[in-house]
mmCIF file of N, CA and C in Angstrom:
data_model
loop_
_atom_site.group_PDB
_atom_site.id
_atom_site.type_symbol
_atom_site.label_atom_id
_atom_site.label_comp_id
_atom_site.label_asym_id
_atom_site.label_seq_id
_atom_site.Cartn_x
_atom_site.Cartn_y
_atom_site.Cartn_z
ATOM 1 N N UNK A 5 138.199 64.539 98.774
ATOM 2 C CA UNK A 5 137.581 65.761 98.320
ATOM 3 C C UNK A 5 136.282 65.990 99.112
ATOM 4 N N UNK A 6 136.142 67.219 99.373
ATOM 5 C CA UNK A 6 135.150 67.812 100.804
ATOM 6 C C UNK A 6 133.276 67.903 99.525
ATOM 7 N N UNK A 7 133.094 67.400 99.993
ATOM 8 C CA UNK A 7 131.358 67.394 99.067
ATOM 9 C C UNK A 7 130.692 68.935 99.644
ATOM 10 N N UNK A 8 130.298 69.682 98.298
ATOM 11 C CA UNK A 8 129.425 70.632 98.779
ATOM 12 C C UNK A 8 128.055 70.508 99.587
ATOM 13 N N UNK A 9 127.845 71.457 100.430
ATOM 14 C CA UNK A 9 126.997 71.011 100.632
ATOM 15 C C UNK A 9 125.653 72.481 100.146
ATOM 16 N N UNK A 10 124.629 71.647 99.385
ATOM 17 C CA UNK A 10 123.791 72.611 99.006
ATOM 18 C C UNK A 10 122.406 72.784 99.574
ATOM 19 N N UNK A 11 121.412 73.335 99.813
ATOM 20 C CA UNK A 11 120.188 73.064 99.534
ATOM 21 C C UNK A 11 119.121 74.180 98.818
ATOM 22 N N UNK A 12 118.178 73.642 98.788
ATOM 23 C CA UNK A 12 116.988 74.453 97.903
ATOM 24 C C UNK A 12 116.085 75.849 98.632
ATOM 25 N N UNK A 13 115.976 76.778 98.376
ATOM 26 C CA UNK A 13 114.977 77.577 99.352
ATOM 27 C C UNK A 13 114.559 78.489 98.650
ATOM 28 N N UNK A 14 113.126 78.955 98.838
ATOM 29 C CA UNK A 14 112.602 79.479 98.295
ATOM 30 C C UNK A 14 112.357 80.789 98.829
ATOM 31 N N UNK A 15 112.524 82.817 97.895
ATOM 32 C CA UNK A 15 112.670 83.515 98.146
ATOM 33 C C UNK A 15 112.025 84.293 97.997
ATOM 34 N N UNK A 16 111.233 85.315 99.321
ATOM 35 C CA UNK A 16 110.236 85.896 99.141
ATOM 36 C C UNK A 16 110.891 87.843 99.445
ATOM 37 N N UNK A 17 110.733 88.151 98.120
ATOM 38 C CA UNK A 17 111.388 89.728 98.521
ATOM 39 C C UNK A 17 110.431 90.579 98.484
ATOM 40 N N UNK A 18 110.377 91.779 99.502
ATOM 41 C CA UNK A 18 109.252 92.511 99.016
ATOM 42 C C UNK A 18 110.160 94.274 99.416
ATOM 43 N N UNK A 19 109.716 95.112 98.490
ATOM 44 C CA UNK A 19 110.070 96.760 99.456
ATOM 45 C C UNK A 19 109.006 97.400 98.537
ATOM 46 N N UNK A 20 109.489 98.257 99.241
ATOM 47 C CA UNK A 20 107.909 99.757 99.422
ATOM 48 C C UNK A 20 108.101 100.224 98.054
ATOM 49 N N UNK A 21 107.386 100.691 96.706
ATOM 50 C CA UNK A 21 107.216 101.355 95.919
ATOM 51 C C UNK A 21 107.059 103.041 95.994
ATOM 52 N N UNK A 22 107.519 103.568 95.912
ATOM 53 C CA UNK A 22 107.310 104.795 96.270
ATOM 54 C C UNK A 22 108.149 105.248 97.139
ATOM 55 N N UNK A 23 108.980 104.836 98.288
ATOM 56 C CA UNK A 23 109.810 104.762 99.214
ATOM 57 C C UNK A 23 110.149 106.805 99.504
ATOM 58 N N UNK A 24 110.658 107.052 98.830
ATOM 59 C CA UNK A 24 111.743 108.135 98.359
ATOM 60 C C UNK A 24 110.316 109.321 98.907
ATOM 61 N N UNK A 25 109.517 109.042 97.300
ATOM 62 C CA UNK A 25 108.403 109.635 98.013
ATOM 63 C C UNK A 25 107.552 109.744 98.772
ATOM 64 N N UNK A 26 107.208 108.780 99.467
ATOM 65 C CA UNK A 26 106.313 108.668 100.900
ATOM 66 C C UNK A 26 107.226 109.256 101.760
ATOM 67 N N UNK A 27 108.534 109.103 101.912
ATOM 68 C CA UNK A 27 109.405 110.081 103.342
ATOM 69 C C UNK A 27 109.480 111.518 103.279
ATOM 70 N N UNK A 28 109.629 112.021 101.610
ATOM 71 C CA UNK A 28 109.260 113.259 101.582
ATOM 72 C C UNK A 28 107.757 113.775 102.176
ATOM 73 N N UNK A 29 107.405 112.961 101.590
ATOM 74 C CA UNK A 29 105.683 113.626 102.096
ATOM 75 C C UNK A 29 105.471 113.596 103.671
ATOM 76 N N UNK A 30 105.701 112.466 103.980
ATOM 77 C CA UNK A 30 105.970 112.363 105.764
ATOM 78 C C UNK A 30 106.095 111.513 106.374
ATOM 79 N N UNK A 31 107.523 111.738 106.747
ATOM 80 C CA UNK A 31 108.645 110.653 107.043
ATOM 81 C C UNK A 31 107.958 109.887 108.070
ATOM 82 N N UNK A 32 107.679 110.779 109.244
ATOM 83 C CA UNK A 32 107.286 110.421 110.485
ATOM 84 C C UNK A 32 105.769 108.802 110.329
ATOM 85 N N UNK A 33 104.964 109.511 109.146
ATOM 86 C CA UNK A 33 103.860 108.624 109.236
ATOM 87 C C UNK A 33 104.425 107.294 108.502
ATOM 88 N N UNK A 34 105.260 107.446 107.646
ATOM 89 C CA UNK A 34 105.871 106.751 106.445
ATOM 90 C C UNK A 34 106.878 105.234 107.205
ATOM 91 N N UNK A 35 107.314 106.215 107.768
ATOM 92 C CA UNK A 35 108.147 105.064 109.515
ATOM 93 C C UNK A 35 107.371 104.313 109.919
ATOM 94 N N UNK A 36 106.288 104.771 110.453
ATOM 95 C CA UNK A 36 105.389 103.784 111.450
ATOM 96 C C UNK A 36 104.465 102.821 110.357
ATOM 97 N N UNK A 37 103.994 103.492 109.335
ATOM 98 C CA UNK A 37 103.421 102.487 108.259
ATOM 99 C C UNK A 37 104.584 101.171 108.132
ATOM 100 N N UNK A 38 105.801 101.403 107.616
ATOM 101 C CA UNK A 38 106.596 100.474 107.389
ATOM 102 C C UNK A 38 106.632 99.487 108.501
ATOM 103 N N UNK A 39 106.585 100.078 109.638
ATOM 104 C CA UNK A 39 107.322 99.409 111.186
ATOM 105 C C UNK A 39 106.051 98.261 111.455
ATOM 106 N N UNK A 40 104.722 98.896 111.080
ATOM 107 C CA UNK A 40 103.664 98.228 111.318
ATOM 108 C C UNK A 40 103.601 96.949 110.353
ATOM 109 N N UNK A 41 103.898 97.113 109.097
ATOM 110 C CA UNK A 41 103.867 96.369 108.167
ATOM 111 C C UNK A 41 104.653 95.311 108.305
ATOM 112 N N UNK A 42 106.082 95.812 108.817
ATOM 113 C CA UNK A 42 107.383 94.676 108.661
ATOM 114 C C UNK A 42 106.733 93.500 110.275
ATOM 115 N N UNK A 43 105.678 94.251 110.664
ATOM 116 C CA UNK A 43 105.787 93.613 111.858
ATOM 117 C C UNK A 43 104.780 92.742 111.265
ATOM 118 N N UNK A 44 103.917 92.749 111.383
ATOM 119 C CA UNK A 44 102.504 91.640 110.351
ATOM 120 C C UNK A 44 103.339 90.976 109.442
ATOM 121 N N UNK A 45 104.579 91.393 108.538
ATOM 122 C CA UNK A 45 105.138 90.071 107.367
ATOM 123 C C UNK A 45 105.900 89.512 108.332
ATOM 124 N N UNK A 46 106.808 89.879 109.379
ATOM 125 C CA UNK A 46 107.603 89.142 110.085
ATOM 126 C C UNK A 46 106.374 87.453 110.656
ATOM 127 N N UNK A 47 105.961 88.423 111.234
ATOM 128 C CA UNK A 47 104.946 87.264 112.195
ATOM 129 C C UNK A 47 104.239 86.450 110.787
ATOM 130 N N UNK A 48 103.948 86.848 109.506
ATOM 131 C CA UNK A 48 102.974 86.005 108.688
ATOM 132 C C UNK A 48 104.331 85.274 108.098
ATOM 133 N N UNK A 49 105.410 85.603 107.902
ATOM 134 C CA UNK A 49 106.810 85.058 107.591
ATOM 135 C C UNK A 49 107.165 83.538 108.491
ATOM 136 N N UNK A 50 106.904 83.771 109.872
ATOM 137 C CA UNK A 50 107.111 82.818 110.744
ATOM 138 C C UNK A 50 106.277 81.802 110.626
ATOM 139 N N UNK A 51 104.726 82.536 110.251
ATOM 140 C CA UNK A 51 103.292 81.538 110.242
ATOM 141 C C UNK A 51 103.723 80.560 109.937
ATOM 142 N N UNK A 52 104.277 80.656 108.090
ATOM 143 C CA UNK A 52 104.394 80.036 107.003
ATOM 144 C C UNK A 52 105.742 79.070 107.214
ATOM 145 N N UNK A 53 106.342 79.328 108.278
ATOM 146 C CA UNK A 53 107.715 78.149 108.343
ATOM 147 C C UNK A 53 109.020 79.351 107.479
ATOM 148 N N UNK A 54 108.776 80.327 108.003
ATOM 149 C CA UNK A 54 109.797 81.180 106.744
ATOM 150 C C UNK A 54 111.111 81.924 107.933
ATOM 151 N N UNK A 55 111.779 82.664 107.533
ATOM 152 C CA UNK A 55 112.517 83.493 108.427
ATOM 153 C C UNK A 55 112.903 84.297 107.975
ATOM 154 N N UNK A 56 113.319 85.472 108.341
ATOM 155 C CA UNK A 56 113.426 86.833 107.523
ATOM 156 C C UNK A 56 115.014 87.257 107.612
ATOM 157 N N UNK A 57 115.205 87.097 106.617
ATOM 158 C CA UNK A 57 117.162 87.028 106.406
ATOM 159 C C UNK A 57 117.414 88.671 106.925
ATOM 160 N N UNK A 58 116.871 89.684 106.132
ATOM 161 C CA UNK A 58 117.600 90.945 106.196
ATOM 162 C C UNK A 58 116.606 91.964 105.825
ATOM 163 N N UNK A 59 116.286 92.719 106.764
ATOM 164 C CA UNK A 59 115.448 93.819 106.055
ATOM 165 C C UNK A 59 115.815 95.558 106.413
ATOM 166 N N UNK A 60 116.644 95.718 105.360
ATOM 167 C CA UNK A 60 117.135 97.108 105.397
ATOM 168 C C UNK A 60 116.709 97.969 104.744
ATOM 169 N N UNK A 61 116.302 99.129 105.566
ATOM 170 C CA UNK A 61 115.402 100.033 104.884
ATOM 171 C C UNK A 61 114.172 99.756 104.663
ATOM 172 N N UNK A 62 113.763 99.729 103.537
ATOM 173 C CA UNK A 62 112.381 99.723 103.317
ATOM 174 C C UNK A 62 112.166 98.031 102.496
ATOM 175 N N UNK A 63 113.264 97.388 102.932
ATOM 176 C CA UNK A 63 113.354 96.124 101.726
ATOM 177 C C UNK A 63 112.854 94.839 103.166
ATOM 178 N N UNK A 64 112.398 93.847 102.615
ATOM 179 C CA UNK A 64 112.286 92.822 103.759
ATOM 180 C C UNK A 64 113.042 91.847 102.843
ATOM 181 N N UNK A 65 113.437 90.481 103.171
ATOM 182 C CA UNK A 65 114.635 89.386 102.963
ATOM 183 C C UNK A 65 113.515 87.850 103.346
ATOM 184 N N UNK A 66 113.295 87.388 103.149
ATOM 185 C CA UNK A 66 112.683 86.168 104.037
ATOM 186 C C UNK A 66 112.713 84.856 102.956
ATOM 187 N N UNK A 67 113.469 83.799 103.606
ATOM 188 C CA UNK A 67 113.766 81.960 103.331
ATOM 189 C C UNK A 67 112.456 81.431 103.574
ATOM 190 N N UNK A 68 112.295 80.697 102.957
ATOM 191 C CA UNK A 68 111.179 79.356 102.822
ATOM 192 C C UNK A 68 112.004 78.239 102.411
ATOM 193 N N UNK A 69 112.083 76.841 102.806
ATOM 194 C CA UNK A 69 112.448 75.940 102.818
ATOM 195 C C UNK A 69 111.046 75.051 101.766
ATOM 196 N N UNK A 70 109.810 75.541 101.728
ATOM 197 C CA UNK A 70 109.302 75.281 100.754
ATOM 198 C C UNK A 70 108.426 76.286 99.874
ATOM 199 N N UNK A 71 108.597 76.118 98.592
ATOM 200 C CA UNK A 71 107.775 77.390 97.587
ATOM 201 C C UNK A 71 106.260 77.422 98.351
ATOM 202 N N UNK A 72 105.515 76.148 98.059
ATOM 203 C CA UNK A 72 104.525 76.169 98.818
ATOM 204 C C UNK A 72 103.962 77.007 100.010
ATOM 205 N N UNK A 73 104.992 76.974 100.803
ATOM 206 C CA UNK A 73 104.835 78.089 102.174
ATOM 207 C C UNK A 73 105.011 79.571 101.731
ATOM 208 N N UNK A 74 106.000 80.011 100.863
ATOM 209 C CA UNK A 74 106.096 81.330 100.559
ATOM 210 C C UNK A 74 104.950 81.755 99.602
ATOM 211 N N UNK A 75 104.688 80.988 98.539
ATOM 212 C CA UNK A 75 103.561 81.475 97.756
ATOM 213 C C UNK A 75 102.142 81.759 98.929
ATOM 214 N N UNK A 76 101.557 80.501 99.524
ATOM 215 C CA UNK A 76 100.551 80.529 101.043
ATOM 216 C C UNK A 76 100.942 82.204 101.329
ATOM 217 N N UNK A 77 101.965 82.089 102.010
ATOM 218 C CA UNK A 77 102.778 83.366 102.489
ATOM 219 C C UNK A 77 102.358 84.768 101.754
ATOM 220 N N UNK A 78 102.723 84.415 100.661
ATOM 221 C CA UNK A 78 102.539 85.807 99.892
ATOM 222 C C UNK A 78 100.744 86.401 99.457
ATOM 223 N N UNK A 79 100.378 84.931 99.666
ATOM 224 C CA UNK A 79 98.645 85.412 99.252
ATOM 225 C C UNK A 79 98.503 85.817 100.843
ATOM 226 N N UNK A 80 98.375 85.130 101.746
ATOM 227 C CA UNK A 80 98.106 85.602 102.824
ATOM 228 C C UNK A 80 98.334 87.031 103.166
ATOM 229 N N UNK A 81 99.898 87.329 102.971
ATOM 230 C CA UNK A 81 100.244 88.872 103.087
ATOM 231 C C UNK A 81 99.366 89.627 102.115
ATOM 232 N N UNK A 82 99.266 89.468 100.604
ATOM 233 C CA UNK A 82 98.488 90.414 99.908
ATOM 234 C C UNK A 82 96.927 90.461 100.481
ATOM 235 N N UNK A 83 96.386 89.535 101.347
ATOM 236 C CA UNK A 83 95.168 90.079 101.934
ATOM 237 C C UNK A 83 94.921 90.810 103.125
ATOM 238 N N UNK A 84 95.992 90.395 103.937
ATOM 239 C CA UNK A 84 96.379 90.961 105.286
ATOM 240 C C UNK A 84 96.533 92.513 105.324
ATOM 241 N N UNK A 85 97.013 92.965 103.841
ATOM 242 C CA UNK A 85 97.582 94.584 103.749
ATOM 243 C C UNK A 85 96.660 95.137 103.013
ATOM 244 N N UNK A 86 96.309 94.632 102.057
ATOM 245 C CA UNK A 86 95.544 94.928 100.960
ATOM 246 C C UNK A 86 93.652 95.471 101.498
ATOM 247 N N UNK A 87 93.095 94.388 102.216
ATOM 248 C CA UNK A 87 91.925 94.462 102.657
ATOM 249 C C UNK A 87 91.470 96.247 103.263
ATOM 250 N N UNK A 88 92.460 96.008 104.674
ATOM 251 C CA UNK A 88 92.333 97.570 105.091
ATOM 252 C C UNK A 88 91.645 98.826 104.373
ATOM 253 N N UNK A 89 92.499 98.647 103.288
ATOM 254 C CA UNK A 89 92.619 100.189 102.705
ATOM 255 C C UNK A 89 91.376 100.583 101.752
ATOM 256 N N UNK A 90 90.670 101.541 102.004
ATOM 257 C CA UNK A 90 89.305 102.212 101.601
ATOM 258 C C UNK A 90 90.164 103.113 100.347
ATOM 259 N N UNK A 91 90.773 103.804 100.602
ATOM 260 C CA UNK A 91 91.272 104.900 99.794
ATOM 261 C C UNK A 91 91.918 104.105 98.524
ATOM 262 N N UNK A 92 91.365 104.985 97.604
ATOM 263 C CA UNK A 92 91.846 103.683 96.110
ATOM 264 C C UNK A 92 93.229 103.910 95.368
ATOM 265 N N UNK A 93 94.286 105.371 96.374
ATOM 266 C CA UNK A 93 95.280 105.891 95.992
ATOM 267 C C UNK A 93 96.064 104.926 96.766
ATOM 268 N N UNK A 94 95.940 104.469 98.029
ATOM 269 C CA UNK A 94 96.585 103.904 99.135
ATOM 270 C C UNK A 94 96.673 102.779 98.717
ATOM 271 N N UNK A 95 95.435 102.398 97.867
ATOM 272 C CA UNK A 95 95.562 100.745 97.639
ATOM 273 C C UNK A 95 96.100 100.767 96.743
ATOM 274 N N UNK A 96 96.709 102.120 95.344
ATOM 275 C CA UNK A 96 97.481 101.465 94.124
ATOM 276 C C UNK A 96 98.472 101.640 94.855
ATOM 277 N N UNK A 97 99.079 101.782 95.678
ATOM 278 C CA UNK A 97 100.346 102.204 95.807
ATOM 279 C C UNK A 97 100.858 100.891 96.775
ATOM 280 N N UNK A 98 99.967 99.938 97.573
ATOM 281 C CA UNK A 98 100.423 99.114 98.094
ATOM 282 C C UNK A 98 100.144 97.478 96.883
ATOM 283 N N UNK A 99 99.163 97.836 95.971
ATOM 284 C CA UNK A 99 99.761 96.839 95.136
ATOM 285 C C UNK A 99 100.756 96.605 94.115
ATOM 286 N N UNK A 100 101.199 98.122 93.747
ATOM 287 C CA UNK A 100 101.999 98.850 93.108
ATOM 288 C C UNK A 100 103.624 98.027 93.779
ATOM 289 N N UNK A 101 103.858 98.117 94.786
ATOM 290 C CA UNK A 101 104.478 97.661 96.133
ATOM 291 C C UNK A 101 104.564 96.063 95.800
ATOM 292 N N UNK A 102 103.400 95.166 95.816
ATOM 293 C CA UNK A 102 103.089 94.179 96.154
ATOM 294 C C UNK A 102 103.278 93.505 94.886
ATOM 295 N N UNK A 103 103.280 94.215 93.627
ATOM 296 C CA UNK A 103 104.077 93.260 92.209
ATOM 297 C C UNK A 103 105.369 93.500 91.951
ATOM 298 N N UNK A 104 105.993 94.883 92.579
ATOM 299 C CA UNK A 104 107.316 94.774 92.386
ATOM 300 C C UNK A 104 108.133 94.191 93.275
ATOM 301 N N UNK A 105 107.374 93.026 94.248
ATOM 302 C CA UNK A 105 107.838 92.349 95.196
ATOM 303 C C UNK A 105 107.334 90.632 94.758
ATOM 304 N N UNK A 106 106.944 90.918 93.300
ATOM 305 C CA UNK A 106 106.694 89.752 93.218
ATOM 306 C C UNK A 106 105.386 88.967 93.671
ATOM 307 N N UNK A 107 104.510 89.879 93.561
ATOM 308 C CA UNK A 107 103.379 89.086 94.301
ATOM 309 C C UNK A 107 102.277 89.285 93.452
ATOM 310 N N UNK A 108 102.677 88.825 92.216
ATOM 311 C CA UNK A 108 101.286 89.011 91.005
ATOM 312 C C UNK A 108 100.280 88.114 91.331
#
């Protein structure tokens, strides 16, 4: 009999809050926000020992082999995005973003 083989990994999901409505308002700026963003979690994804399974649409996917690295991971990202933003509409809407991705 063939032994499964399993292991443990830890899962960091995040997508845009608002999605639907930020493309209405403007797609064009709404694109490059995302494109910019997925590009900073990709690279802070890698920092952390992580890899990014699938990110379609407005959703990102990313493995950790340890919780440790994804949690690191996820504080790191909530300062990396979070800091920027002056405007206090911009910032509910990216923490807004940032708990329904799990990042209380």
């Amino acid at each position: 009999m063939e032994r499964t083989r399993r292991r443990l990994s830890a899962i960091l999901s995040a997508d845009v809050a608002g999605y639907s409505r930020l493309m209405a308002g403007d797609d064009v700026a709404t694109v490059g926000t995302l494109t910019q963003y997925r590009d900073i979690m990709s690279d802070n994804i890698k920092m952390f020992h992580g890899r990014v399974v699938d990110s379609p649409g407005d959703n990102l996917l990313a493995e950790f082999v340890s919780a440790v690295d994804a949690v690191e991971c996820a504080v790191n990202l909530q300062t990396r995005l979070l800091l920027p933003y002056k405007d206090p509409n911009q910032l509910d809407n990216m923490i807004a973003a940032l708990k329904q991705a799990g990042f209380n």
